[in-house]
PDB file of C-alpha atoms in Angstrom:
ATOM      1  CA  MET W   1      -0.022   0.073   0.025  1.00  0.00           C
ATOM      2  CA  ALA W   2       1.629   3.167   0.969  1.00  0.00           C
ATOM      3  CA  GLY W   3       5.001   1.360   1.353  1.00  0.00           C
ATOM      4  CA  GLN W   4       5.142   0.576  -2.515  1.00  0.00           C
ATOM      5  CA  ALA W   5       8.174   1.699  -4.123  1.00  0.00           C
ATOM      6  CA  ASP W   6       7.642   3.378  -7.565  1.00  0.00           C
ATOM      7  CA  ASN W   7       8.280   6.581  -9.267  1.00  0.00           C
ATOM      8  CA  ARG W   8       4.748   7.594  -9.331  1.00  0.00           C
ATOM      9  CA  ALA W   9       3.561  10.933  -7.390  1.00  0.00           C
ATOM     10  CA  PRO W  10       1.974  10.001  -4.153  1.00  0.00           C
ATOM     11  CA  TYR W  11      -1.680  10.869  -5.221  1.00  0.00           C
ATOM     12  CA  ALA W  12      -1.209   8.399  -8.202  1.00  0.00           C
ATOM     13  CA  LYS W  13      -0.129   5.775  -5.855  1.00  0.00           C
ATOM     14  CA  ILE W  14      -3.082   6.187  -3.704  1.00  0.00           C
ATOM     15  CA  ALA W  15      -5.376   6.210  -6.820  1.00  0.00           C
ATOM     16  CA  ALA W  16      -3.786   3.336  -8.445  1.00  0.00           C
ATOM     17  CA  HIS W  17      -4.273   1.421  -5.132  1.00  0.00           C
ATOM     18  CA  TYR W  18      -8.116   2.116  -5.007  1.00  0.00           C
ATOM     19  CA  THR W  19      -8.329   1.583  -8.710  1.00  0.00           C
ATOM     20  CA  GLU W  20      -7.212  -1.987  -8.219  1.00  0.00           C
ATOM     21  CA  LEU W  21      -9.471  -2.507  -5.515  1.00  0.00           C
ATOM     22  CA  ILE W  22     -12.456  -1.375  -7.565  1.00  0.00           C
ATOM     23  CA  ALA W  23     -11.364  -3.067 -10.559  1.00  0.00           C
ATOM     24  CA  SER W  24     -11.058  -6.543  -8.611  1.00  0.00           C
ATOM     25  CA  GLY W  25     -14.289  -6.267  -7.060  1.00  0.00           C
ATOM     26  CA  GLN W  26     -12.963  -5.932  -3.551  1.00  0.00           C
ATOM     27  CA  LEU W  27     -14.515  -2.569  -3.171  1.00  0.00           C
ATOM     28  CA  GLN W  28     -18.195  -3.042  -4.358  1.00  0.00           C
ATOM     29  CA  PRO W  29     -20.483  -0.294  -5.907  1.00  0.00           C
ATOM     30  CA  GLY W  30     -21.800   2.081  -3.199  1.00  0.00           C
ATOM     31  CA  THR W  31     -18.926   1.515  -0.800  1.00  0.00           C
ATOM     32  CA  LEU W  32     -17.772   4.767   0.684  1.00  0.00           C
ATOM     33  CA  LEU W  33     -14.015   5.537   0.537  1.00  0.00           C
ATOM     34  CA  PRO W  34     -12.076   7.141   3.511  1.00  0.00           C
ATOM     35  CA  SER W  35     -12.529  10.659   4.090  1.00  0.00           C
ATOM     36  CA  ILE W  36      -9.770  12.963   2.974  1.00  0.00           C
ATOM     37  CA  LYS W  37      -8.540  13.215   6.436  1.00  0.00           C
ATOM     38  CA  ASN W  38      -8.627   9.731   6.988  1.00  0.00           C
ATOM     39  CA  LEU W  39      -6.908   9.112   3.722  1.00  0.00           C
ATOM     40  CA  ALA W  40      -3.987  11.773   4.583  1.00  0.00           C
ATOM     41  CA  GLU W  41      -3.366  10.034   7.764  1.00  0.00           C
ATOM     42  CA  GLU W  42      -3.491   6.375   6.403  1.00  0.00           C
ATOM     43  CA  TRP W  43      -1.021   7.316   3.788  1.00  0.00           C
ATOM     44  CA  LYS W  44       1.038   9.977   5.487  1.00  0.00           C
ATOM     45  CA  VAL W  45       0.505  12.642   2.839  1.00  0.00           C
ATOM     46  CA  SER W  46      -1.193  16.063   3.103  1.00  0.00           C
ATOM     47  CA  THR W  47      -4.918  16.607   2.799  1.00  0.00           C
ATOM     48  CA  ALA W  48      -4.210  18.167  -0.688  1.00  0.00           C
ATOM     49  CA  THR W  49      -2.493  15.154  -2.047  1.00  0.00           C
ATOM     50  CA  ALA W  50      -5.410  12.930  -0.714  1.00  0.00           C
ATOM     51  CA  GLU W  51      -7.954  15.214  -2.180  1.00  0.00           C
ATOM     52  CA  LYS W  52      -6.085  15.230  -5.529  1.00  0.00           C
ATOM     53  CA  ALA W  53      -5.993  11.242  -5.526  1.00  0.00           C
ATOM     54  CA  LEU W  54     -10.094  11.300  -4.839  1.00  0.00           C
ATOM     55  CA  ARG W  55     -10.298  13.906  -7.957  1.00  0.00           C
ATOM     56  CA  LYS W  56      -8.302  11.353 -10.139  1.00  0.00           C
ATOM     57  CA  LEU W  57     -10.661   8.641  -9.348  1.00  0.00           C
ATOM     58  CA  ARG W  58     -13.640  10.890  -9.836  1.00  0.00           C
ATOM     59  CA  ASN W  59     -12.080  12.106 -13.060  1.00  0.00           C
ATOM     60  CA  GLU W  60     -11.800   8.363 -14.336  1.00  0.00           C
ATOM     61  CA  GLY W  61     -15.433   7.662 -13.479  1.00  0.00           C
ATOM     62  CA  LEU W  62     -14.681   5.378 -10.712  1.00  0.00           C
ATOM     63  CA  VAL W  63     -16.357   7.110  -7.989  1.00  0.00           C
ATOM     64  CA  ARG W  64     -18.479  10.181  -7.394  1.00  0.00           C
ATOM     65  CA  GLY W  65     -18.624  12.801  -4.519  1.00  0.00           C
ATOM     66  CA  ILE W  66     -21.852  12.822  -2.433  1.00  0.00           C
ATOM     67  CA  HIS W  67     -22.206  16.155  -0.660  1.00  0.00           C
ATOM     68  CA  GLY W  68     -22.362  15.739   3.036  1.00  0.00           C
ATOM     69  CA  ILE W  69     -21.596  12.065   2.720  1.00  0.00           C
ATOM     70  CA  GLY W  70     -18.405  11.166   1.241  1.00  0.00           C
ATOM     71  CA  THR W  71     -16.963   9.463  -2.052  1.00  0.00           C
ATOM     72  CA  GLU W  72     -18.916   6.602  -3.163  1.00  0.00           C
ATOM     73  CA  VAL W  73     -17.692   3.884  -5.717  1.00  0.00           C
ATOM     74  CA  LEU W  74     -19.638   3.596  -8.923  1.00  0.00           C
ATOM     75  CA  ASP W  75     -20.654   0.736 -10.952  1.00  0.00           C
ATOM     76  CA  ARG W  76     -19.435   0.867 -14.614  1.00  0.00           C
ATOM     77  CA  PRO W  77     -18.126  -1.589 -17.209  1.00  0.00           C
ATOM     78  CA  ALA W  78     -14.291  -1.784 -17.389  1.00  0.00           C
ATOM     79  CA  SER W  79     -12.602  -0.431 -20.539  1.00  0.00           C
ATOM     80  CA  MET W  80     -11.655  -3.131 -23.243  1.00  0.00           C
ATOM     81  CA  SER W  81      -8.062  -3.855 -23.609  1.00  0.00           C
ATOM     82  CA  SER W  82      -6.021  -3.818 -26.865  1.00  0.00           C
ATOM     83  CA  GLY W  83      -3.928  -6.944 -28.014  1.00  0.00           C
ATOM     84  CA  SER W  84      -0.800  -4.813 -27.150  1.00  0.00           C
ATOM     85  CA  GLN W  85      -1.929  -4.046 -23.523  1.00  0.00           C
ATOM     86  CA  ARG W  86      -2.789  -7.798 -23.321  1.00  0.00           C
ATOM     87  CA  GLN W  87       0.881  -8.469 -24.221  1.00  0.00           C
ATOM     88  CA  ASP W  88       2.236  -6.104 -21.914  1.00  0.00           C
ATOM     89  CA  ARG W  89       0.110  -7.791 -19.019  1.00  0.00           C
ATOM     90  CA  GLY W  90       1.180 -11.078 -20.294  1.00  0.00           C
ATOM     91  CA  ARG W  91       4.888 -10.378 -19.983  1.00  0.00           C
ATOM     92  CA  ARG W  92       4.453  -8.701 -16.667  1.00  0.00           C
ATOM     93  CA  THR W  93       2.169 -11.167 -14.928  1.00  0.00           C
ATOM     94  CA  GLY W  94       1.875 -14.274 -17.259  1.00  0.00           C
ATOM     95  CA  SER W  95      -1.917 -13.818 -17.779  1.00  0.00           C
ATOM     96  CA  SER W  96      -3.576 -11.520 -20.427  1.00  0.00           C
ATOM     97  CA  TRP W  97      -6.547 -11.043 -18.198  1.00  0.00           C
ATOM     98  CA  GLY W  98      -7.305  -7.575 -16.890  1.00  0.00           C
ATOM     99  CA  GLN W  99      -8.741  -7.141 -13.153  1.00  0.00           C
ATOM    100  CA  GLY W 100     -11.702  -8.955 -12.679  1.00  0.00           C
ATOM    101  CA  GLU W 101     -11.711 -10.537 -15.903  1.00  0.00           C
ATOM    102  CA  ARG W 102     -11.999 -14.004 -17.252  1.00  0.00           C
ATOM    103  CA  SER W 103     -11.849 -15.848 -20.509  1.00  0.00           C
ATOM    104  CA  ASP W 104     -13.841 -18.665 -22.068  1.00  0.00           C
ATOM    105  CA  SER W 105     -15.040 -19.942 -25.489  1.00  0.00           C
ATOM    106  CA  HIS W 106     -11.611 -20.912 -26.750  1.00  0.00           C
ATOM    107  CA  GLU W 107     -11.649 -22.105 -29.982  1.00  0.00           C
ATOM    108  CA  ALA W 108      -8.828 -22.644 -32.747  1.00  0.00           C
ATOM    109  CA  ALA W 109      -8.440 -24.204 -36.075  1.00  0.00           C
ATOM    110  CA  VAL W 110      -6.273 -23.934 -39.211  1.00  0.00           C
ATOM    111  CA  VAL W 111      -8.297 -22.157 -41.826  1.00  0.00           C
ATOM    112  CA  SER W 112      -7.586 -20.233 -45.087  1.00  0.00           C
ATOM    113  CA  ALA W 113      -6.609 -16.701 -44.531  1.00  0.00           C
ATOM    114  CA  PRO W 114      -9.123 -13.997 -45.364  1.00  0.00           C
ATOM    115  CA  ALA W 115      -7.786 -11.023 -47.483  1.00  0.00           C
ATOM    116  CA  GLU W 116      -7.519  -8.447 -44.783  1.00  0.00           C
ATOM    117  CA  VAL W 117      -5.623 -11.280 -42.609  1.00  0.00           C
ATOM    118  CA  ALA W 118      -3.166 -12.146 -45.337  1.00  0.00           C
ATOM    119  CA  GLN W 119      -2.684  -8.464 -45.929  1.00  0.00           C
ATOM    120  CA  ALA W 120      -1.761  -7.904 -42.303  1.00  0.00           C
ATOM    121  CA  LEU W 121       0.266 -11.147 -42.238  1.00  0.00           C
ATOM    122  CA  ASP W 122       2.061 -10.458 -45.710  1.00  0.00           C
ATOM    123  CA  ILE W 123       1.006 -13.976 -46.760  1.00  0.00           C
ATOM    124  CA  GLU W 124      -1.072 -14.986 -49.846  1.00  0.00           C
ATOM    125  CA  PRO W 125      -4.715 -14.716 -49.479  1.00  0.00           C
ATOM    126  CA  GLY W 126      -6.144 -18.333 -48.790  1.00  0.00           C
ATOM    127  CA  ALA W 127      -2.901 -19.472 -47.214  1.00  0.00           C
ATOM    128  CA  ASP W 128      -3.287 -21.460 -44.088  1.00  0.00           C
ATOM    129  CA  VAL W 129      -3.422 -19.696 -40.884  1.00  0.00           C
ATOM    130  CA  VAL W 130      -4.105 -20.613 -37.363  1.00  0.00           C
ATOM    131  CA  ARG W 131      -7.128 -18.723 -36.011  1.00  0.00           C
ATOM    132  CA  ARG W 132      -7.551 -18.668 -32.231  1.00  0.00           C
ATOM    133  CA  SER W 133     -10.505 -17.034 -30.504  1.00  0.00           C
ATOM    134  CA  ARG W 134     -11.656 -16.346 -27.194  1.00  0.00           C
ATOM    135  CA  VAL W 135     -14.226 -14.179 -25.197  1.00  0.00           C
ATOM    136  CA  TYR W 136     -13.170 -11.843 -22.414  1.00  0.00           C
ATOM    137  CA  ARG W 137     -15.773 -11.184 -19.653  1.00  0.00           C
ATOM    138  CA  ASP W 138     -16.127  -9.361 -16.267  1.00  0.00           C
ATOM    139  CA  ARG W 139     -19.145  -8.861 -14.085  1.00  0.00           C
ATOM    140  CA  HIS W 140     -20.953  -6.780 -16.697  1.00  0.00           C
ATOM    141  CA  GLY W 141     -20.576  -9.109 -19.563  1.00  0.00           C
ATOM    142  CA  ILE W 142     -18.483  -9.373 -22.401  1.00  0.00           C
ATOM    143  CA  VAL W 143     -15.428  -7.228 -22.445  1.00  0.00           C
ATOM    144  CA  ALA W 144     -14.042  -8.017 -25.735  1.00  0.00           C
ATOM    145  CA  HIS W 145     -14.367 -10.920 -28.427  1.00  0.00           C
ATOM    146  CA  SER W 146     -10.528 -11.381 -29.429  1.00  0.00           C
ATOM    147  CA  THR W 147      -9.057 -13.283 -32.472  1.00  0.00           C
ATOM    148  CA  SER W 148      -5.487 -14.014 -32.999  1.00  0.00           C
ATOM    149  CA  TRP W 149      -4.166 -14.945 -36.514  1.00  0.00           C
ATOM    150  CA  ILE W 150      -0.928 -16.708 -36.489  1.00  0.00           C
ATOM    151  CA  PRO W 151       1.029 -17.899 -39.763  1.00  0.00           C
ATOM    152  CA  ALA W 152       0.619 -21.653 -39.996  1.00  0.00           C
ATOM    153  CA  ARG W 153       4.525 -22.238 -39.813  1.00  0.00           C
ATOM    154  CA  TYR W 154       4.201 -21.502 -36.121  1.00  0.00           C
ATOM    155  CA  GLY W 155       1.208 -24.037 -35.570  1.00  0.00           C
ATOM    156  CA  LYS W 156       3.639 -26.533 -37.005  1.00  0.00           C
ATOM    157  CA  LEU W 157       6.292 -25.715 -34.478  1.00  0.00           C
ATOM    158  CA  ILE W 158       3.644 -25.271 -31.526  1.00  0.00           C
ATOM    159  CA  PRO W 159       0.773 -27.849 -32.024  1.00  0.00           C
ATOM    160  CA  GLN W 160      -1.293 -26.627 -29.431  1.00  0.00           C
ATOM    161  CA  LEU W 161      -1.686 -23.322 -31.010  1.00  0.00           C
ATOM    162  CA  ALA W 162      -4.328 -25.088 -33.220  1.00  0.00           C
ATOM    163  CA  VAL W 163      -6.049 -26.879 -30.330  1.00  0.00           C
ATOM    164  CA  SER W 164      -9.345 -25.433 -29.000  1.00  0.00           C
ATOM    165  CA  GLU W 165      -8.068 -24.811 -25.430  1.00  0.00           C
ATOM    166  CA  ARG W 166      -6.702 -22.222 -23.150  1.00  0.00           C
ATOM    167  CA  LEU W 167      -2.925 -22.191 -23.870  1.00  0.00           C
ATOM    168  CA  THR W 168      -0.597 -23.444 -21.133  1.00  0.00           C
ATOM    169  CA  GLY W 169       2.917 -22.490 -20.819  1.00  0.00           C
ATOM    170  CA  GLY W 170       2.492 -18.773 -21.663  1.00  0.00           C
ATOM    171  CA  THR W 171       0.634 -16.665 -24.214  1.00  0.00           C
ATOM    172  CA  SER W 172       0.943 -17.373 -28.219  1.00  0.00           C
ATOM    173  CA  LEU W 173       3.619 -14.690 -28.461  1.00  0.00           C
ATOM    174  CA  GLN W 174       5.595 -15.827 -25.512  1.00  0.00           C
ATOM    175  CA  LEU W 175       5.335 -19.599 -26.926  1.00  0.00           C
ATOM    176  CA  ILE W 176       6.553 -18.333 -30.221  1.00  0.00           C
ATOM    177  CA  THR W 177       9.484 -16.471 -28.834  1.00  0.00           C
ATOM    178  CA  HIS W 178      10.554 -19.236 -26.780  1.00  0.00           C
ATOM    179  CA  VAL W 179      10.538 -21.692 -29.758  1.00  0.00           C
ATOM    180  CA  THR W 180      12.139 -19.411 -32.534  1.00  0.00           C
ATOM    181  CA  GLY W 181      14.283 -17.614 -29.959  1.00  0.00           C
ATOM    182  CA  HIS W 182      13.343 -14.376 -31.500  1.00  0.00           C
ATOM    183  CA  PRO W 183      11.848 -11.732 -29.207  1.00  0.00           C
ATOM    184  CA  ILE W 184       8.868  -9.368 -30.348  1.00  0.00           C
ATOM    185  CA  SER W 185      10.585  -6.080 -31.310  1.00  0.00           C
ATOM    186  CA  HIS W 186       7.570  -3.917 -32.228  1.00  0.00           C
ATOM    187  CA  ARG W 187       3.993  -3.855 -32.874  1.00  0.00           C
ATOM    188  CA  ILE W 188       1.444  -1.778 -34.836  1.00  0.00           C
ATOM    189  CA  ASP W 189      -1.764  -0.835 -33.272  1.00  0.00           C
ATOM    190  CA  THR W 190      -5.072   0.424 -34.607  1.00  0.00           C
ATOM    191  CA  ALA W 191      -8.405   1.547 -33.280  1.00  0.00           C
ATOM    192  CA  SER W 192     -11.484   2.518 -35.157  1.00  0.00           C
ATOM    193  CA  ALA W 193     -15.481   2.300 -34.812  1.00  0.00           C
ATOM    194  CA  HIS W 194     -17.416  -0.038 -36.619  1.00  0.00           C
ATOM    195  CA  LEU W 195     -21.229  -0.227 -37.357  1.00  0.00           C
ATOM    196  CA  LEU W 196     -22.632  -3.559 -35.805  1.00  0.00           C
ATOM    197  CA  THR W 197     -22.521  -6.214 -38.591  1.00  0.00           C
ATOM    198  CA  PRO W 198     -24.723  -9.461 -38.240  1.00  0.00           C
ATOM    199  CA  GLU W 199     -21.194 -11.170 -37.795  1.00  0.00           C
ATOM    200  CA  TYR W 200     -20.195  -8.807 -35.054  1.00  0.00           C
ATOM    201  CA  ALA W 201     -23.627  -9.299 -33.183  1.00  0.00           C
ATOM    202  CA  ARG W 202     -22.966 -13.114 -33.521  1.00  0.00           C
ATOM    203  CA  LEU W 203     -19.555 -12.985 -31.863  1.00  0.00           C
ATOM    204  CA  LEU W 204     -20.603 -10.526 -29.271  1.00  0.00           C
ATOM    205  CA  GLU W 205     -23.707 -12.795 -28.486  1.00  0.00           C
ATOM    206  CA  LEU W 206     -26.403 -10.123 -29.164  1.00  0.00           C
ATOM    207  CA  ASP W 207     -29.960 -10.547 -30.006  1.00  0.00           C
ATOM    208  CA  PRO W 208     -30.034 -10.068 -33.822  1.00  0.00           C
ATOM    209  CA  ASP W 209     -33.755  -8.890 -33.492  1.00  0.00           C
ATOM    210  CA  ASN W 210     -32.571  -6.124 -31.498  1.00  0.00           C
ATOM    211  CA  PRO W 211     -29.434  -4.629 -32.964  1.00  0.00           C
ATOM    212  CA  LEU W 212     -27.455  -1.667 -31.355  1.00  0.00           C
ATOM    213  CA  SER W 213     -27.468   1.433 -33.109  1.00  0.00           C
ATOM    214  CA  GLU W 214     -24.249   2.885 -31.787  1.00  0.00           C
ATOM    215  CA  PRO W 215     -20.937   1.528 -33.295  1.00  0.00           C
ATOM    216  CA  VAL W 216     -18.468  -0.663 -31.484  1.00  0.00           C
ATOM    217  CA  VAL W 217     -14.703  -0.373 -30.945  1.00  0.00           C
ATOM    218  CA  VAL W 218     -12.557  -2.579 -33.187  1.00  0.00           C
ATOM    219  CA  MET W 219      -8.798  -2.720 -32.406  1.00  0.00           C
ATOM    220  CA  THR W 220      -6.153  -4.544 -34.122  1.00  0.00           C
ATOM    221  CA  ALA W 221      -2.292  -5.246 -33.236  1.00  0.00           C
ATOM    222  CA  LYS W 222       0.330  -6.820 -35.639  1.00  0.00           C
ATOM    223  CA  PHE W 223       3.288  -8.085 -33.717  1.00  0.00           C
ATOM    224  CA  VAL W 224       6.815  -8.243 -35.527  1.00  0.00           C
ATOM    225  CA  ASP W 225       9.849 -10.075 -34.110  1.00  0.00           C
ATOM    226  CA  THR W 226      13.332  -8.994 -34.381  1.00  0.00           C
ATOM    227  CA  GLU W 227      13.997 -10.747 -37.709  1.00  0.00           C
ATOM    228  CA  GLY W 228      11.093  -8.772 -39.236  1.00  0.00           C
ATOM    229  CA  ASN W 229       8.519 -11.617 -39.159  1.00  0.00           C
ATOM    230  CA  ILE W 230       5.034 -10.782 -38.553  1.00  0.00           C
ATOM    231  CA  VAL W 231       4.228 -13.223 -35.861  1.00  0.00           C
ATOM    232  CA  GLU W 232       0.735 -12.444 -35.090  1.00  0.00           C
ATOM    233  CA  TYR W 233      -2.322 -10.167 -36.111  1.00  0.00           C
ATOM    234  CA  GLY W 234      -4.809  -9.857 -33.219  1.00  0.00           C
ATOM    235  CA  VAL W 235      -8.365  -8.225 -33.835  1.00  0.00           C
ATOM    236  CA  ASP W 236     -10.365  -7.305 -30.710  1.00  0.00           C
ATOM    237  CA  LEU W 237     -14.019  -6.339 -30.961  1.00  0.00           C
ATOM    238  CA  GLY W 238     -15.227  -4.362 -28.002  1.00  0.00           C
ATOM    239  CA  GLY W 239     -18.409  -5.356 -26.174  1.00  0.00           C
ATOM    240  CA  PRO W 240     -21.309  -3.171 -26.047  1.00  0.00           C
ATOM    241  CA  GLY W 241     -20.757   0.028 -24.086  1.00  0.00           C
ATOM    242  CA  ARG W 242     -17.131  -0.657 -24.029  1.00  0.00           C
ATOM    243  CA  THR W 243     -14.818   2.089 -24.649  1.00  0.00           C
ATOM    244  CA  TRP W 244     -11.027   1.795 -24.954  1.00  0.00           C
ATOM    245  CA  ARG W 245      -8.825   3.623 -22.526  1.00  0.00           C
ATOM    246  CA  THR W 246      -5.142   4.141 -21.873  1.00  0.00           C
ATOM    247  CA  GLU W 247      -3.055   6.470 -19.534  1.00  0.00           C
ATOM    248  CA  SER W 248       0.232   7.770 -19.273  1.00  0.00           C
ATOM    249  CA  GLU W 249       2.162   9.932 -17.163  1.00  0.00           C
ATOM    250  CA  VAL W 250       3.189  13.384 -19.030  1.00  0.00           C
ATOM    251  CA  SER W 251       6.359  14.960 -17.611  1.00  0.00           C
ATOM    252  CA  PRO W 252       6.239  18.830 -17.102  1.00  0.00           C
TER     253      PRO W 252
END
């Protein structure tokens, strides 16, 4: 908690601590956070720093201030993750899941590459590729439907890539890096809004008779190794009401 050693400002450490508790469900919606005075005493910071931490949580939509009562945890769907963010999580923790997430509906097969996938992987249209898909969920429902497209040569090196089960021993990128000895050197990300198609509705388990009117977020990530080989092309389809969010510190 307050004794964590990192380079973030004290208010950011406090906010990150409560963000994790909220995301993991340890702090349920409706729970009141400690007062500014109590936060300041607990974390040994000034009341101005404690207030700044609460302001950050409010700005992120995680809590709201209720006059005369305190700061209440809100209930809201978490942001969807991009393939690159899942790669970062997998490298740090060994799991691509976000806080409070789980995955199911794991499917895999060797298929013919659609034109878009062939272009992304720099292979011939119709060439064999491994298609792996899974659904990420949290307590609100589907976070994202995620599909990984992998050149077939890696499937021959790692047979479990083409098996409809959750991978063991690491993520697909970690397994490929281990076998080839070539780590991922860079990635290319895109994000766009797409109108809901019948196929998207099927993947997101939506009622086709009651289609959504608002667009959904579609994110792609292309991963390239140190030899210049395109190792994987990922497509994440955001669940209804999900947004994509990222945060970084800006130096003054």
